[in-house]
Amino acid sequence: MPESINKRESYPSPHDYWLDKAAAENQLIVCRCRTCGRLVRYLAADLLPILGPAHRVREDAPFPCRCGERYYFEVRLMVPSPGDYGHLTVRRPAGIRQTQTWRTVKLGDELRNELHPLPDRTAWFVPAGIRPRRAR
């Protein structure tokens, strides 16, 4: 019996381009927002620990745009040429920012935070009128 014309490919498709392959080939991911026109370039090796190796590069933008758009992106891959080094702007990770979260509770209720316990800062409090001794 002949093979059917509409042959389905297994998921994941071998034609998809994955992030680990782009990182191995030292490629840049160029994202242009179709709403505001912002152009952002990422180094694929920098996105690998954040998004994981199974991220589809050509179909999914790594992050939403600052205008709030998540879906209307043009995503391309680019191999940097020797003349691009020192001239091309690229977004790279610069650290992790930790933010404090707040919860509203009734006065007297005990709040437990098992994930990130707060440090004990009672020793930092100095009552008014009492000055610490100076070192001699």
mmCIF file of C-alpha atoms in Angstrom:
data_model
loop_
_atom_site.group_PDB
_atom_site.id
_atom_site.type_symbol
_atom_site.label_atom_id
_atom_site.label_comp_id
_atom_site.label_asym_id
_atom_site.label_seq_id
_atom_site.Cartn_x
_atom_site.Cartn_y
_atom_site.Cartn_z
ATOM 1 C CA MET A 1 0.000 0.000 0.000
ATOM 2 C CA PRO A 2 1.482 3.414 -0.915
ATOM 3 C CA GLU A 3 2.357 5.929 1.769
ATOM 4 C CA SER A 4 -0.217 8.669 2.236
ATOM 5 C CA ILE A 5 0.455 12.125 0.867
ATOM 6 C CA ASN A 6 -0.514 13.897 4.086
ATOM 7 C CA LYS A 7 2.124 12.261 6.269
ATOM 8 C CA ARG A 8 2.166 13.670 9.792
ATOM 9 C CA GLU A 9 5.449 14.443 11.492
ATOM 10 C CA SER A 10 6.013 13.338 15.016
ATOM 11 C CA TYR A 11 6.118 15.974 17.744
ATOM 12 C CA PRO A 12 8.617 17.583 18.244
ATOM 13 C CA SER A 13 9.274 18.208 14.614
ATOM 14 C CA PRO A 14 12.852 17.679 13.402
ATOM 15 C CA HIS A 15 12.485 20.957 11.477
ATOM 16 C CA ASP A 16 12.023 23.016 14.653
ATOM 17 C CA TYR A 17 15.040 25.016 15.735
ATOM 18 C CA TRP A 18 15.769 24.595 19.429
ATOM 19 C CA LEU A 19 17.604 26.957 21.757
ATOM 20 C CA ASP A 20 20.398 24.514 22.593
ATOM 21 C CA LYS A 21 21.288 24.230 18.909
ATOM 22 C CA ALA A 22 21.344 28.027 18.525
ATOM 23 C CA ALA A 23 23.574 28.341 21.607
ATOM 24 C CA ALA A 24 25.967 25.684 20.285
ATOM 25 C CA GLU A 25 26.313 27.646 17.036
ATOM 26 C CA ASN A 26 26.910 30.956 18.918
ATOM 27 C CA GLN A 27 23.897 32.681 17.358
ATOM 28 C CA LEU A 28 22.009 35.837 18.275
ATOM 29 C CA ILE A 29 18.230 35.877 18.615
ATOM 30 C CA VAL A 30 16.864 39.079 17.076
ATOM 31 C CA CYS A 31 13.329 40.032 18.190
ATOM 32 C CA ARG A 32 11.340 42.902 16.672
ATOM 33 C CA CYS A 33 7.984 43.894 18.137
ATOM 34 C CA ARG A 34 5.460 44.510 15.373
ATOM 35 C CA THR A 35 3.415 46.814 17.606
ATOM 36 C CA CYS A 36 6.021 49.343 18.770
ATOM 37 C CA GLY A 37 8.952 48.451 16.483
ATOM 38 C CA ARG A 38 11.460 47.824 19.295
ATOM 39 C CA LEU A 39 14.451 45.687 18.280
ATOM 40 C CA VAL A 40 16.205 43.547 20.889
ATOM 41 C CA ARG A 41 19.084 41.084 20.425
ATOM 42 C CA TYR A 42 19.871 38.246 22.831
ATOM 43 C CA LEU A 43 22.818 35.880 22.887
ATOM 44 C CA ALA A 44 21.362 32.356 22.690
ATOM 45 C CA ALA A 45 23.883 31.008 25.215
ATOM 46 C CA ASP A 46 22.623 33.549 27.802
ATOM 47 C CA LEU A 47 19.006 32.425 27.380
ATOM 48 C CA LEU A 48 19.812 28.720 27.683
ATOM 49 C CA PRO A 49 19.892 28.519 31.533
ATOM 50 C CA ILE A 50 16.792 30.740 31.792
ATOM 51 C CA LEU A 51 14.464 29.212 29.169
ATOM 52 C CA GLY A 52 15.896 25.699 28.880
ATOM 53 C CA PRO A 53 17.151 23.760 25.864
ATOM 54 C CA ALA A 54 13.663 22.836 24.566
ATOM 55 C CA HIS A 55 12.618 26.433 23.777
ATOM 56 C CA ARG A 56 11.574 26.897 20.130
ATOM 57 C CA VAL A 57 13.629 29.801 18.891
ATOM 58 C CA ARG A 58 11.868 30.752 15.655
ATOM 59 C CA GLU A 59 8.309 30.482 16.972
ATOM 60 C CA ASP A 60 8.401 31.853 20.513
ATOM 61 C CA ALA A 61 9.889 35.164 21.594
ATOM 62 C CA PRO A 62 11.932 34.769 24.786
ATOM 63 C CA PHE A 63 10.188 37.579 26.694
ATOM 64 C CA PRO A 64 7.260 39.946 26.128
ATOM 65 C CA CYS A 65 7.964 43.467 24.875
ATOM 66 C CA ARG A 66 7.969 46.401 27.266
ATOM 67 C CA CYS A 67 4.846 47.732 25.477
ATOM 68 C CA GLY A 68 3.024 44.611 26.739
ATOM 69 C CA GLU A 69 2.898 42.719 23.451
ATOM 70 C CA ARG A 70 3.472 38.970 23.715
ATOM 71 C CA TYR A 71 2.488 37.537 20.349
ATOM 72 C CA TYR A 72 3.263 39.864 17.433
ATOM 73 C CA PHE A 73 7.001 39.357 17.221
ATOM 74 C CA GLU A 74 9.328 38.806 14.332
ATOM 75 C CA VAL A 75 12.038 36.432 15.586
ATOM 76 C CA ARG A 76 15.174 35.807 13.524
ATOM 77 C CA LEU A 77 18.499 34.122 14.107
ATOM 78 C CA MET A 78 21.762 35.791 13.222
ATOM 79 C CA VAL A 79 25.393 34.736 13.320
ATOM 80 C CA PRO A 80 27.501 37.729 14.378
ATOM 81 C CA SER A 81 30.185 38.741 11.917
ATOM 82 C CA PRO A 82 33.643 39.856 13.097
ATOM 83 C CA GLY A 83 32.689 43.505 12.495
ATOM 84 C CA ASP A 84 29.711 43.245 14.872
ATOM 85 C CA TYR A 85 31.861 42.749 17.976
ATOM 86 C CA GLY A 86 32.175 46.033 19.832
ATOM 87 C CA HIS A 87 29.418 47.736 17.813
ATOM 88 C CA LEU A 88 26.233 45.661 18.125
ATOM 89 C CA THR A 89 24.021 46.142 21.213
ATOM 90 C CA VAL A 90 22.972 42.893 22.908
ATOM 91 C CA ARG A 91 20.841 42.335 26.027
ATOM 92 C CA ARG A 92 22.718 40.187 28.544
ATOM 93 C CA PRO A 93 21.817 39.102 32.091
ATOM 94 C CA ALA A 94 23.228 41.486 34.667
ATOM 95 C CA GLY A 95 22.040 39.954 37.925
ATOM 96 C CA ILE A 96 18.952 38.994 39.868
ATOM 97 C CA ARG A 97 16.799 41.549 41.624
ATOM 98 C CA GLN A 98 14.997 40.428 44.756
ATOM 99 C CA THR A 99 11.699 42.135 45.617
ATOM 100 C CA GLN A 100 9.834 42.159 48.898
ATOM 101 C CA THR A 101 6.269 40.866 48.776
ATOM 102 C CA TRP A 102 3.583 41.960 51.237
ATOM 103 C CA ARG A 103 0.441 40.295 52.521
ATOM 104 C CA THR A 104 -2.471 41.922 54.381
ATOM 105 C CA VAL A 105 -3.462 40.025 57.535
ATOM 106 C CA LYS A 106 -5.433 40.753 60.688
ATOM 107 C CA LEU A 107 -3.529 42.253 63.600
ATOM 108 C CA GLY A 108 -2.441 39.470 65.919
ATOM 109 C CA ASP A 109 -2.404 36.749 63.267
ATOM 110 C CA GLU A 110 0.914 34.973 62.999
ATOM 111 C CA LEU A 111 2.428 35.018 59.531
ATOM 112 C CA ARG A 112 4.756 32.186 58.615
ATOM 113 C CA ASN A 113 6.967 32.320 55.583
ATOM 114 C CA GLU A 114 8.648 28.964 55.124
ATOM 115 C CA LEU A 115 10.076 29.688 51.678
ATOM 116 C CA HIS A 116 12.049 32.820 52.538
ATOM 117 C CA PRO A 117 12.259 33.421 56.290
ATOM 118 C CA LEU A 118 12.971 36.998 57.283
ATOM 119 C CA PRO A 119 16.234 37.660 59.158
ATOM 120 C CA ASP A 120 16.088 38.539 62.846
ATOM 121 C CA ARG A 121 16.747 42.279 63.044
ATOM 122 C CA THR A 122 15.832 42.885 66.682
ATOM 123 C CA ALA A 123 19.507 43.495 67.561
ATOM 124 C CA TRP A 124 19.592 46.388 65.084
ATOM 125 C CA PHE A 125 17.029 48.383 67.064
ATOM 126 C CA VAL A 126 18.534 51.046 69.344
ATOM 127 C CA PRO A 127 16.027 52.775 71.662
ATOM 128 C CA ALA A 128 15.891 56.587 71.572
ATOM 129 C CA GLY A 129 18.213 58.308 74.025
ATOM 130 C CA ILE A 130 20.696 55.399 74.215
ATOM 131 C CA ARG A 131 23.798 55.883 72.164
ATOM 132 C CA PRO A 132 26.206 53.079 71.339
ATOM 133 C CA ARG A 133 29.648 53.312 72.998
ATOM 134 C CA ARG A 134 32.473 54.638 70.929
ATOM 135 C CA ALA A 135 35.504 52.471 70.368
ATOM 136 C CA ARG A 136 38.660 53.911 71.989
#
